Amino acid sequence: MSKSTIGVIGLGVMGSSLSLNIAEKGFALSVYNRTEQGEAHVLSDFLKRTDESMNIKGFTELKNFVDSLERPRKILIMIKAGNAIDGVIEAMLPFLSEGDILIDGGNSHYLATNRRVTYLKNEKINFVGCGVSGGEEGARRGPSIMPGGTKDSYAKIAPVLEAIAAKDNHGKTCCTYVGEEGSGHFIKMVHNGIEYAEMQLLAEIYALLSVTKTNDDIAQIFSEWNKTDISSYLLEITIDILQKKENGESVLDTILDKAGNKGTGSWSTKAAFDLGAINTMMSSSVFARYISSFKDQRKQLSKKLKKGPSHEVTVDTSVLKNAYRFARVVNHHQGFELMKLASKEFHWHLNLSEIARIWTNGCIIRSEFMETSINIFKHNDNYIEDATILELLMSSEEAIKKSISYSLSNRVAFDAFWSAYNYWIAITTERLPANLIQAQRDYFGAHTYQKVNDPEGQFFHTKWY
Ligand code: 6PG
């Protein structure tokens, strides 16, 4: 029996879509799905979706699946992140051979990926932590793919991954070698963090505009915006969502206002804390989701609130648009700075321009601004170093101030915009009140402080009492 080029484990939404994508590109493919835990039908259901032109073999026995692959084996694991990954690795290990390559295509934590890389290296197996973005449709038609691991492993899996990925504006594949260890999963995590803040900014604008406008009105405004430099996939789908009706009723209006999450946003925030990076926009967006989940409490308190006279203030949407542009720049800036710090810490040598490039298509945060970002990182170390971006931020300051004041007048929670503006104020302020923090630390804990105008940077302690 001829051997397959690659195998996929897990035929859930993402696994099955990627499998069809791989098979459609002409690769001989083996797929495996477990039969336990109510999944006896999964493999046969998947095979019904394939056609005769596809060279696919299905398995429910891991050993047979592994044996069906050409060596070195290339196995894409598409199962839920967490302990299940370790479980499937352990179950497969006895059947694997030196040099085989396991690719984890889920949203695994980068530290778990680092650990698996080291563990499997001892077993002489290569482990590739691979970010995949684009949801079901992306996986099927062309996702953005972010593989980390050794360069040698990448060279062996590249023909398949590069063939199934989306294409950028110049026809190049939206898949690139990211770096060693968990770097692929790290950048996918940051991608999701940026995604959280991009979504939250749109949600806050929707909340503000909803005070005086219908969903259709807002869709109209967003459609105009989407024809300009601030166009993005997330803006595009938001327009569709605002317009969607069932039985004459807006679907959006029927959706309970409790936002879920699967953890990557809070992972990005925790990573920023660990690395000393500033990511106030991602964290405020995570907290906005958490606050939304306290629905009962919100409901009770909102009833207790004394309703004063209405303070509705009509919003100038061109001002809001400038504020949105400003906040998106800060969001991307914080996300890319986070990747830069991680790159330094872990010696990953991340290429930010190339990361921006593979995020211009296939992924959830693809946008016109991501296109611009490719060039910015070819010439600068960060967004703010770019003269055009700096000018944009400076000239949008009035707009963001005004938009925040609209939110106050209308009593609309606007934390992501606040975070963007506060960051900008602080990062452009020469003297912050951190001198007082240092004095307080020294007062109660003798933590010492440095002095202004002391080139030596020595540490002093004062007897405060
Ligand atoms: C993507 C998405 C994808 C998924 C997230 C959503 O890039 O395709 O980011 O990974 O939609 O898991 O995360 P939450 O459930 O936390 O919003």
Short mmCIF file of C-alpha atoms and ligand atoms in Angstrom, two decimals:
data_model
loop_
_atom_site.label_atom_id
_atom_site.label_comp_id
_atom_site.label_asym_id
_atom_site.label_seq_id
_atom_site.Cartn_x
_atom_site.Cartn_y
_atom_site.Cartn_z
CA MET A 1 0.00 0.00 0.00
CA SER A 2 1.40 3.42 -0.91
CA LYS A 3 2.16 5.68 2.00
CA SER A 4 0.54 9.04 2.72
CA THR A 5 2.50 12.29 2.68
CA ILE A 6 0.92 13.61 5.87
CA GLY A 7 -1.52 12.55 8.58
CA VAL A 8 -4.13 14.51 10.52
CA ILE A 9 -5.31 13.53 13.98
CA GLY A 10 -8.69 14.91 15.03
CA LEU A 11 -11.55 15.56 12.65
CA GLY A 12 -13.33 18.33 14.52
CA VAL A 13 -14.23 21.57 12.77
CA MET A 14 -10.63 22.72 12.18
CA GLY A 15 -9.13 19.25 11.63
CA SER A 16 -11.68 18.22 9.02
CA SER A 17 -11.48 21.55 7.17
CA LEU A 18 -7.68 21.42 7.05
CA SER A 19 -7.83 17.79 5.93
CA LEU A 20 -10.12 18.61 3.02
CA ASN A 21 -7.86 21.53 2.13
CA ILE A 22 -4.76 19.27 2.17
CA ALA A 23 -6.43 16.53 0.11
CA GLU A 24 -7.77 19.02 -2.39
CA LYS A 25 -4.21 20.25 -3.02
CA GLY A 26 -3.36 16.72 -4.19
CA PHE A 27 -1.47 15.37 -1.16
CA ALA A 28 -1.97 11.75 -0.12
CA LEU A 29 -3.52 12.03 3.33
CA SER A 30 -4.23 9.74 6.27
CA VAL A 31 -6.73 10.85 8.88
CA TYR A 32 -7.41 9.49 12.34
CA ASN A 33 -10.20 10.09 14.82
CA ARG A 34 -10.87 8.26 18.07
CA THR A 35 -14.06 6.22 18.44
CA GLU A 36 -14.47 6.74 22.20
CA GLN A 37 -16.50 9.45 23.94
CA GLY A 38 -19.37 9.46 21.46
CA GLU A 39 -17.08 9.92 18.43
CA ALA A 40 -17.66 6.55 16.71
CA HIS A 41 -19.34 8.25 13.74
CA VAL A 42 -16.81 11.10 13.25
CA LEU A 43 -14.50 9.34 10.78
CA SER A 44 -17.29 7.95 8.61
CA ASP A 45 -19.11 11.31 8.61
CA PHE A 46 -15.89 12.97 7.47
CA LEU A 47 -15.23 10.42 4.71
CA LYS A 48 -18.71 11.11 3.32
CA ARG A 49 -17.61 14.71 2.73
CA THR A 50 -14.64 13.67 0.59
CA ASP A 51 -14.73 12.89 -3.11
CA GLU A 52 -13.02 10.30 -5.28
CA SER A 53 -10.40 12.68 -6.59
CA MET A 54 -9.01 12.90 -3.05
CA ASN A 55 -6.41 10.42 -1.89
CA ILE A 56 -7.54 9.91 1.72
CA LYS A 57 -7.25 6.93 4.04
CA GLY A 58 -9.23 6.89 7.28
CA PHE A 59 -8.18 5.18 10.52
CA THR A 60 -9.52 4.61 14.00
CA GLU A 61 -6.41 2.70 15.17
CA LEU A 62 -3.41 4.90 15.94
CA LYS A 63 -0.81 2.26 15.01
CA ASN A 64 -2.32 1.65 11.58
CA PHE A 65 -2.59 5.40 11.05
CA VAL A 66 1.09 5.98 11.93
CA ASP A 67 2.18 3.01 9.78
CA SER A 68 0.34 4.44 6.78
CA LEU A 69 2.64 7.49 6.63
CA GLU A 70 5.85 7.96 4.66
CA ARG A 71 8.98 8.67 6.72
CA PRO A 72 9.88 10.95 8.30
CA ARG A 73 6.26 10.97 9.34
CA LYS A 74 4.47 14.29 9.39
CA ILE A 75 1.48 14.29 11.72
CA LEU A 76 -0.75 17.31 12.24
CA ILE A 77 -2.52 17.13 15.60
CA MET A 78 -5.82 19.02 15.57
CA ILE A 79 -7.33 18.29 18.96
CA LYS A 80 -8.26 20.44 21.94
CA ALA A 81 -5.28 22.17 23.53
CA GLY A 82 -4.24 20.95 26.97
CA ASN A 83 -3.64 17.51 28.46
CA ALA A 84 -5.24 15.77 25.48
CA ILE A 85 -2.19 16.73 23.39
CA ASP A 86 0.14 15.00 25.86
CA GLY A 87 -2.22 12.00 25.87
CA VAL A 88 -2.13 11.57 22.11
CA ILE A 89 1.67 12.07 22.03
CA GLU A 90 2.15 9.33 24.63
CA ALA A 91 -0.22 7.01 22.77
CA MET A 92 1.68 7.54 19.50
CA LEU A 93 5.24 7.44 20.81
CA PRO A 94 5.68 3.64 20.67
CA PHE A 95 4.85 3.70 16.95
CA LEU A 96 7.01 6.67 15.94
CA SER A 97 10.58 6.61 14.58
CA GLU A 98 13.56 8.91 14.89
CA GLY A 99 13.11 12.14 12.93
CA ASP A 100 9.32 12.03 12.73
CA ILE A 101 7.58 15.40 13.00
CA LEU A 102 4.55 16.11 15.15
CA ILE A 103 2.76 19.37 14.43
CA ASP A 104 0.34 20.79 17.01
CA GLY A 105 -2.06 23.02 15.05
CA GLY A 106 -4.25 24.00 18.00
CA ASN A 107 -4.17 27.03 20.28
CA SER A 108 -1.71 25.52 22.75
CA HIS A 109 0.09 27.60 25.35
CA TYR A 110 3.60 28.44 24.16
CA LEU A 111 5.19 27.27 27.42
CA ALA A 112 3.50 23.88 27.02
CA THR A 113 4.93 23.80 23.50
CA ASN A 114 8.42 24.65 24.80
CA ARG A 115 8.07 21.77 27.25
CA ARG A 116 6.91 19.33 24.55
CA VAL A 117 9.73 20.36 22.22
CA THR A 118 12.29 19.54 24.92
CA TYR A 119 10.60 16.30 25.94
CA LEU A 120 10.29 15.01 22.39
CA LYS A 121 13.82 16.08 21.49
CA ASN A 122 15.01 13.47 24.01
CA GLU A 123 12.90 10.94 22.12
CA LYS A 124 14.46 12.16 18.83
CA ILE A 125 11.08 13.35 17.60
CA ASN A 126 10.57 16.87 16.23
CA PHE A 127 7.72 18.91 17.64
CA VAL A 128 6.30 21.91 15.77
CA GLY A 129 3.94 24.28 17.61
CA CYS A 130 1.93 25.72 14.77
CA GLY A 131 -0.49 28.63 15.02
CA VAL A 132 -3.38 28.39 12.58
CA SER A 133 -5.81 31.25 12.12
CA GLY A 134 -8.88 31.81 10.04
CA GLY A 135 -11.60 29.77 11.66
CA GLU A 136 -13.45 27.03 9.78
CA GLU A 137 -13.63 28.87 6.46
CA GLY A 138 -9.95 29.83 6.65
CA ALA A 139 -8.90 26.25 7.41
CA ARG A 140 -10.87 25.01 4.42
CA ARG A 141 -9.95 27.70 1.86
CA GLY A 142 -6.60 28.99 3.14
CA PRO A 143 -5.58 29.91 6.68
CA SER A 144 -2.66 31.92 7.96
CA ILE A 145 -0.13 29.40 9.29
CA MET A 146 2.55 30.13 11.93
CA PRO A 147 4.86 27.15 12.48
CA GLY A 148 7.61 27.20 15.11
CA GLY A 149 10.29 24.54 15.73
CA THR A 150 13.54 23.64 14.01
CA LYS A 151 14.28 24.99 10.54
CA ASP A 152 14.93 21.47 9.39
CA SER A 153 11.43 20.32 10.42
CA TYR A 154 9.97 23.35 8.68
CA ALA A 155 11.74 22.47 5.43
CA LYS A 156 10.07 19.04 5.53
CA ILE A 157 6.52 20.21 6.27
CA ALA A 158 6.65 23.42 4.21
CA PRO A 159 5.45 21.88 0.90
CA VAL A 160 2.12 20.93 2.50
CA LEU A 161 1.67 23.93 4.81
CA GLU A 162 2.63 26.47 2.17
CA ALA A 163 0.28 24.87 -0.36
CA ILE A 164 -2.78 25.01 1.92
CA ALA A 165 -2.19 28.51 3.34
CA ALA A 166 -3.87 31.68 2.09
CA LYS A 167 -1.98 33.83 -0.39
CA ASP A 168 -0.93 37.42 0.26
CA ASN A 169 -1.43 40.34 -2.14
CA HIS A 170 1.65 39.31 -4.12
CA GLY A 171 0.66 35.66 -4.40
CA LYS A 172 3.11 34.57 -1.67
CA THR A 173 1.93 32.01 0.82
CA CYS A 174 0.70 33.21 4.25
CA CYS A 175 2.88 30.65 5.99
CA THR A 176 6.42 31.25 7.14
CA TYR A 177 8.99 29.76 9.46
CA VAL A 178 8.45 31.70 12.68
CA GLY A 179 11.28 30.58 14.98
CA GLU A 180 12.41 27.97 17.51
CA GLU A 181 10.33 26.22 20.19
CA GLY A 182 6.93 27.70 21.08
CA SER A 183 7.37 30.85 18.97
CA GLY A 184 4.62 29.84 16.51
CA HIS A 185 2.13 29.38 19.32
CA PHE A 186 3.36 32.56 21.00
CA ILE A 187 2.63 34.69 17.95
CA LYS A 188 -0.74 32.97 17.46
CA MET A 189 -1.55 33.86 21.07
CA VAL A 190 -0.62 37.50 20.42
CA HIS A 191 -2.66 37.39 17.21
CA ASN A 192 -5.64 36.44 19.34
CA GLY A 193 -4.84 39.16 21.88
CA ILE A 194 -4.84 41.74 19.08
CA GLU A 195 -8.07 40.14 17.84
CA TYR A 196 -9.68 40.62 21.29
CA ALA A 197 -8.87 44.34 21.31
CA GLU A 198 -9.91 44.82 17.67
CA MET A 199 -13.25 43.21 18.50
CA GLN A 200 -13.65 45.22 21.71
CA LEU A 201 -13.02 48.54 19.93
CA LEU A 202 -15.78 47.72 17.46
CA ALA A 203 -18.06 46.65 20.31
CA GLU A 204 -17.47 49.94 22.15
CA ILE A 205 -18.19 51.96 19.00
CA TYR A 206 -21.35 49.92 18.48
CA ALA A 207 -22.40 50.63 22.09
CA LEU A 208 -21.78 54.35 21.69
CA LEU A 209 -23.52 54.68 18.35
CA SER A 210 -26.44 52.52 19.51
CA VAL A 211 -27.47 55.32 21.88
CA THR A 212 -28.94 57.23 18.94
CA LYS A 213 -28.70 54.89 15.94
CA THR A 214 -30.17 51.65 14.66
CA ASN A 215 -28.07 48.63 13.73
CA ASP A 216 -28.69 49.40 10.07
CA ASP A 217 -27.47 52.99 10.54
CA ILE A 218 -24.30 51.69 12.20
CA ALA A 219 -23.79 49.14 9.42
CA GLN A 220 -24.04 52.00 6.95
CA ILE A 221 -21.37 54.01 8.79
CA PHE A 222 -19.08 50.96 9.04
CA SER A 223 -19.55 50.25 5.34
CA GLU A 224 -18.23 53.71 4.55
CA TRP A 225 -15.30 53.19 6.90
CA ASN A 226 -14.56 49.84 5.33
CA LYS A 227 -13.94 51.50 1.97
CA THR A 228 -11.01 53.39 3.49
CA ASP A 229 -7.60 52.73 5.08
CA ILE A 230 -9.22 51.29 8.22
CA SER A 231 -10.84 48.38 6.41
CA SER A 232 -10.48 44.95 7.98
CA TYR A 233 -12.01 41.51 8.04
CA LEU A 234 -13.43 42.14 11.52
CA LEU A 235 -15.07 45.38 10.40
CA GLU A 236 -16.47 43.57 7.36
CA ILE A 237 -18.06 40.78 9.39
CA THR A 238 -19.41 43.31 11.90
CA ILE A 239 -21.30 45.00 9.06
CA ASP A 240 -22.85 41.65 8.11
CA ILE A 241 -23.71 40.93 11.73
CA LEU A 242 -25.40 44.33 12.19
CA GLN A 243 -27.52 43.75 9.08
CA LYS A 244 -28.50 40.13 9.74
CA LYS A 245 -32.23 39.64 10.29
CA GLU A 246 -34.33 36.59 11.01
CA ASN A 247 -38.11 36.91 10.79
CA GLY A 248 -37.65 40.65 10.39
CA GLU A 249 -35.77 40.89 13.69
CA SER A 250 -32.13 41.80 14.16
CA VAL A 251 -30.26 38.65 15.22
CA LEU A 252 -27.72 40.76 17.10
CA ASP A 253 -30.48 42.20 19.32
CA THR A 254 -31.47 38.68 20.36
CA ILE A 255 -27.97 37.65 21.52
CA LEU A 256 -27.30 37.60 25.26
CA ASP A 257 -24.60 40.13 26.19
CA LYS A 258 -22.23 37.70 27.93
CA ALA A 259 -18.95 37.24 26.03
CA GLY A 260 -17.14 33.92 26.20
CA ASN A 261 -13.46 33.20 25.79
CA LYS A 262 -11.14 30.24 25.45
CA GLY A 263 -8.17 31.78 27.22
CA THR A 264 -5.74 33.07 24.60
CA GLY A 265 -6.54 36.71 25.43
CA SER A 266 -5.76 36.22 29.09
CA TRP A 267 -2.64 34.19 28.19
CA SER A 268 -1.38 37.19 26.19
CA THR A 269 -2.02 39.42 29.17
CA LYS A 270 -0.22 37.04 31.53
CA ALA A 271 2.68 36.76 29.08
CA ALA A 272 2.91 40.55 29.00
CA PHE A 273 3.08 40.61 32.81
CA ASP A 274 5.79 37.94 32.79
CA LEU A 275 7.86 39.66 30.12
CA GLY A 276 7.35 43.23 31.39
CA ALA A 277 5.48 44.25 28.22
CA ILE A 278 2.66 46.78 28.19
CA ASN A 279 -0.55 45.43 26.82
CA THR A 280 -3.27 47.51 28.37
CA MET A 281 -5.53 47.15 25.37
CA MET A 282 -5.59 43.36 25.33
CA SER A 283 -6.06 43.23 29.09
CA SER A 284 -8.88 45.79 29.06
CA SER A 285 -10.57 43.75 26.32
CA VAL A 286 -10.26 40.56 28.36
CA PHE A 287 -11.71 42.34 31.39
CA ALA A 288 -14.53 43.77 29.29
CA ARG A 289 -15.51 40.17 28.44
CA TYR A 290 -15.28 39.20 32.11
CA ILE A 291 -17.44 42.16 33.20
CA SER A 292 -20.01 41.17 30.59
CA SER A 293 -20.28 37.73 32.15
CA PHE A 294 -21.50 39.25 35.45
CA LYS A 295 -24.89 39.69 33.87
CA ASP A 296 -27.04 39.19 36.98
CA GLN A 297 -25.05 41.67 39.00
CA ARG A 298 -25.15 44.19 36.18
CA LYS A 299 -28.88 43.76 35.85
CA GLN A 300 -29.52 44.29 39.55
CA LEU A 301 -27.23 47.29 39.88
CA SER A 302 -28.53 48.93 36.74
CA LYS A 303 -32.02 48.82 38.28
CA LYS A 304 -30.76 50.50 41.47
CA LEU A 305 -29.09 53.28 39.57
CA LYS A 306 -30.99 56.56 39.84
CA LYS A 307 -31.78 57.54 36.28
CA GLY A 308 -31.01 61.23 35.84
CA PRO A 309 -31.92 63.33 32.83
CA SER A 310 -30.71 61.88 29.56
CA HIS A 311 -27.26 63.04 28.53
CA GLU A 312 -27.40 61.77 25.01
CA VAL A 313 -24.78 63.47 22.94
CA THR A 314 -24.73 63.07 19.20
CA VAL A 315 -21.47 61.61 18.02
CA ASP A 316 -19.55 63.05 15.10
CA THR A 317 -18.69 59.81 13.30
CA SER A 318 -15.71 61.30 11.48
CA VAL A 319 -14.18 62.12 14.87
CA LEU A 320 -14.95 58.61 16.08
CA LYS A 321 -13.35 57.15 12.98
CA ASN A 322 -10.10 58.99 13.71
CA ALA A 323 -10.20 57.78 17.30
CA TYR A 324 -10.75 54.22 16.07
CA ARG A 325 -7.74 54.51 13.75
CA PHE A 326 -5.65 55.83 16.67
CA ALA A 327 -6.71 53.01 19.02
CA ARG A 328 -6.04 50.34 16.41
CA VAL A 329 -2.50 51.62 15.93
CA VAL A 330 -1.89 51.47 19.69
CA ASN A 331 -3.36 47.95 19.80
CA HIS A 332 -1.07 46.70 17.04
CA HIS A 333 1.88 48.54 18.57
CA GLN A 334 1.38 46.85 21.94
CA GLY A 335 0.94 43.43 20.31
CA PHE A 336 4.08 43.71 18.19
CA GLU A 337 6.07 45.06 21.16
CA LEU A 338 5.00 42.00 23.12
CA MET A 339 6.34 39.73 20.36
CA LYS A 340 9.56 41.73 20.25
CA LEU A 341 10.16 41.30 23.97
CA ALA A 342 9.44 37.57 23.78
CA SER A 343 11.79 37.28 20.81
CA LYS A 344 14.57 38.87 22.87
CA GLU A 345 13.85 36.80 25.96
CA PHE A 346 13.69 33.45 24.14
CA HIS A 347 16.20 34.27 21.32
CA TRP A 348 13.59 33.53 18.66
CA HIS A 349 14.76 36.21 16.18
CA LEU A 350 11.19 36.95 15.14
CA ASN A 351 10.83 38.81 11.85
CA LEU A 352 8.00 41.27 12.56
CA SER A 353 7.62 42.33 8.94
CA GLU A 354 7.21 38.72 7.86
CA ILE A 355 4.73 38.09 10.67
CA ALA A 356 2.70 41.09 9.49
CA ARG A 357 2.86 39.69 5.96
CA ILE A 358 1.44 36.27 6.87
CA TRP A 359 -1.30 38.10 8.78
CA THR A 360 -2.48 40.01 5.70
CA ASN A 361 -4.66 37.15 4.56
CA GLY A 362 -6.33 34.04 5.92
CA CYS A 363 -6.34 35.18 9.54
CA ILE A 364 -8.92 36.98 11.65
CA ILE A 365 -6.95 40.22 12.07
CA ARG A 366 -6.18 40.71 8.38
CA SER A 367 -6.62 44.33 7.41
CA GLU A 368 -5.39 47.20 5.30
CA PHE A 369 -3.31 48.32 8.27
CA MET A 370 -1.58 44.92 8.39
CA GLU A 371 -0.54 45.51 4.75
CA THR A 372 0.96 48.85 5.79
CA SER A 373 2.68 47.14 8.73
CA ILE A 374 4.83 44.93 6.46
CA ASN A 375 6.69 47.96 5.23
CA ILE A 376 6.78 49.72 8.58
CA PHE A 377 8.70 46.80 10.12
CA LYS A 378 11.08 46.64 7.18
CA HIS A 379 12.37 50.06 8.19
CA ASN A 380 11.55 50.49 11.88
CA ASP A 381 11.83 48.67 15.15
CA ASN A 382 8.31 49.66 16.19
CA TYR A 383 5.26 51.50 14.84
CA ILE A 384 5.92 54.78 16.64
CA GLU A 385 9.36 55.12 15.03
CA ASP A 386 7.59 55.49 11.70
CA ALA A 387 7.13 59.20 10.95
CA THR A 388 3.71 58.74 9.34
CA ILE A 389 2.40 56.71 12.27
CA LEU A 390 3.78 59.22 14.76
CA GLU A 391 2.07 62.03 12.89
CA LEU A 392 -1.17 60.03 12.78
CA LEU A 393 -1.09 59.48 16.55
CA MET A 394 -0.29 63.12 17.29
CA SER A 395 -2.92 64.47 14.95
CA SER A 396 -5.63 62.09 16.25
CA GLU A 397 -5.23 63.14 19.85
CA GLU A 398 -8.16 65.57 19.76
CA ALA A 399 -10.36 62.90 18.17
CA ILE A 400 -9.66 60.32 20.84
CA LYS A 401 -10.23 62.88 23.60
CA LYS A 402 -13.52 63.91 22.05
CA SER A 403 -14.62 60.30 21.57
CA ILE A 404 -13.86 59.49 25.20
CA SER A 405 -15.92 62.51 26.20
CA TYR A 406 -18.79 61.23 24.02
CA SER A 407 -18.61 57.96 25.91
CA LEU A 408 -18.72 59.77 29.26
CA SER A 409 -21.67 61.93 28.25
CA ASN A 410 -23.56 58.90 27.05
CA ARG A 411 -22.39 56.74 29.99
CA VAL A 412 -20.97 54.03 27.75
CA ALA A 413 -18.11 51.81 29.00
CA PHE A 414 -15.16 52.63 26.74
CA ASP A 415 -12.18 51.02 28.37
CA ALA A 416 -10.30 49.88 25.25
CA PHE A 417 -10.30 53.46 23.91
CA TRP A 418 -9.27 54.79 27.33
CA SER A 419 -6.45 52.26 27.45
CA ALA A 420 -5.20 53.36 24.05
CA TYR A 421 -5.22 57.01 25.03
CA ASN A 422 -3.75 56.51 28.51
CA TYR A 423 -0.94 54.52 27.00
CA TRP A 424 -0.25 57.31 24.56
CA ILE A 425 -0.27 59.98 27.27
CA ALA A 426 2.08 57.97 29.50
CA ILE A 427 4.51 56.89 26.79
CA THR A 428 4.85 60.50 25.64
CA THR A 429 5.25 61.99 29.16
CA GLU A 430 8.80 62.65 30.22
CA ARG A 431 8.19 62.73 33.97
CA LEU A 432 5.65 60.32 35.44
CA PRO A 433 4.71 60.11 39.15
CA ALA A 434 6.78 56.95 39.54
CA ASN A 435 9.11 59.00 41.77
CA LEU A 436 6.34 58.94 44.40
CA ILE A 437 5.91 55.17 43.98
CA GLN A 438 9.64 54.74 44.54
CA ALA A 439 9.53 56.97 47.63
CA GLN A 440 6.60 55.00 49.07
CA ARG A 441 8.40 51.70 48.44
CA ASP A 442 11.49 53.04 50.11
CA TYR A 443 9.47 54.43 53.05
CA PHE A 444 7.74 51.20 54.02
CA GLY A 445 10.18 48.64 52.72
CA ALA A 446 13.59 50.25 52.25
CA HIS A 447 13.44 49.22 48.60
CA THR A 448 15.77 52.12 47.64
CA TYR A 449 15.48 54.48 44.68
CA GLN A 450 17.63 56.07 42.02
CA LYS A 451 18.11 59.83 41.72
CA VAL A 452 17.43 62.14 38.82
CA ASN A 453 20.57 63.39 37.12
CA ASP A 454 22.70 60.58 38.52
CA PRO A 455 24.56 59.04 35.59
CA GLU A 456 25.90 56.30 37.91
CA GLY A 457 22.34 55.05 38.52
CA GLN A 458 23.17 54.28 42.15
CA PHE A 459 20.50 53.24 44.63
CA PHE A 460 19.76 55.32 47.76
CA HIS A 461 17.72 54.88 50.89
CA THR A 462 16.25 57.69 53.00
CA LYS A 463 15.41 57.47 56.70
CA TRP A 464 11.83 58.65 56.26
CA TYR A 465 10.82 58.55 59.95
C1 6PG B 1 -8.44 32.41 14.73
C2 6PG B 1 -9.21 32.61 15.99
C3 6PG B 1 -9.44 31.30 16.65
C4 6PG B 1 -10.59 31.33 17.62
C5 6PG B 1 -10.22 31.81 18.96
C6 6PG B 1 -11.29 32.63 19.61
O1 6PG B 1 -7.40 33.03 14.63
O2 6PG B 1 -8.88 31.66 13.88
O3 6PG B 1 -8.52 33.46 16.85
O4 6PG B 1 -8.23 30.87 17.17
O5 6PG B 1 -11.65 32.01 17.11
O6 6PG B 1 -10.01 30.67 19.72
O7 6PG B 1 -10.97 32.75 20.92
P1 6PG B 1 -12.00 33.04 22.05
O8 6PG B 1 -12.96 31.88 22.11
O9 6PG B 1 -11.15 33.15 23.26
O10 6PG B 1 -12.69 34.31 21.68
#
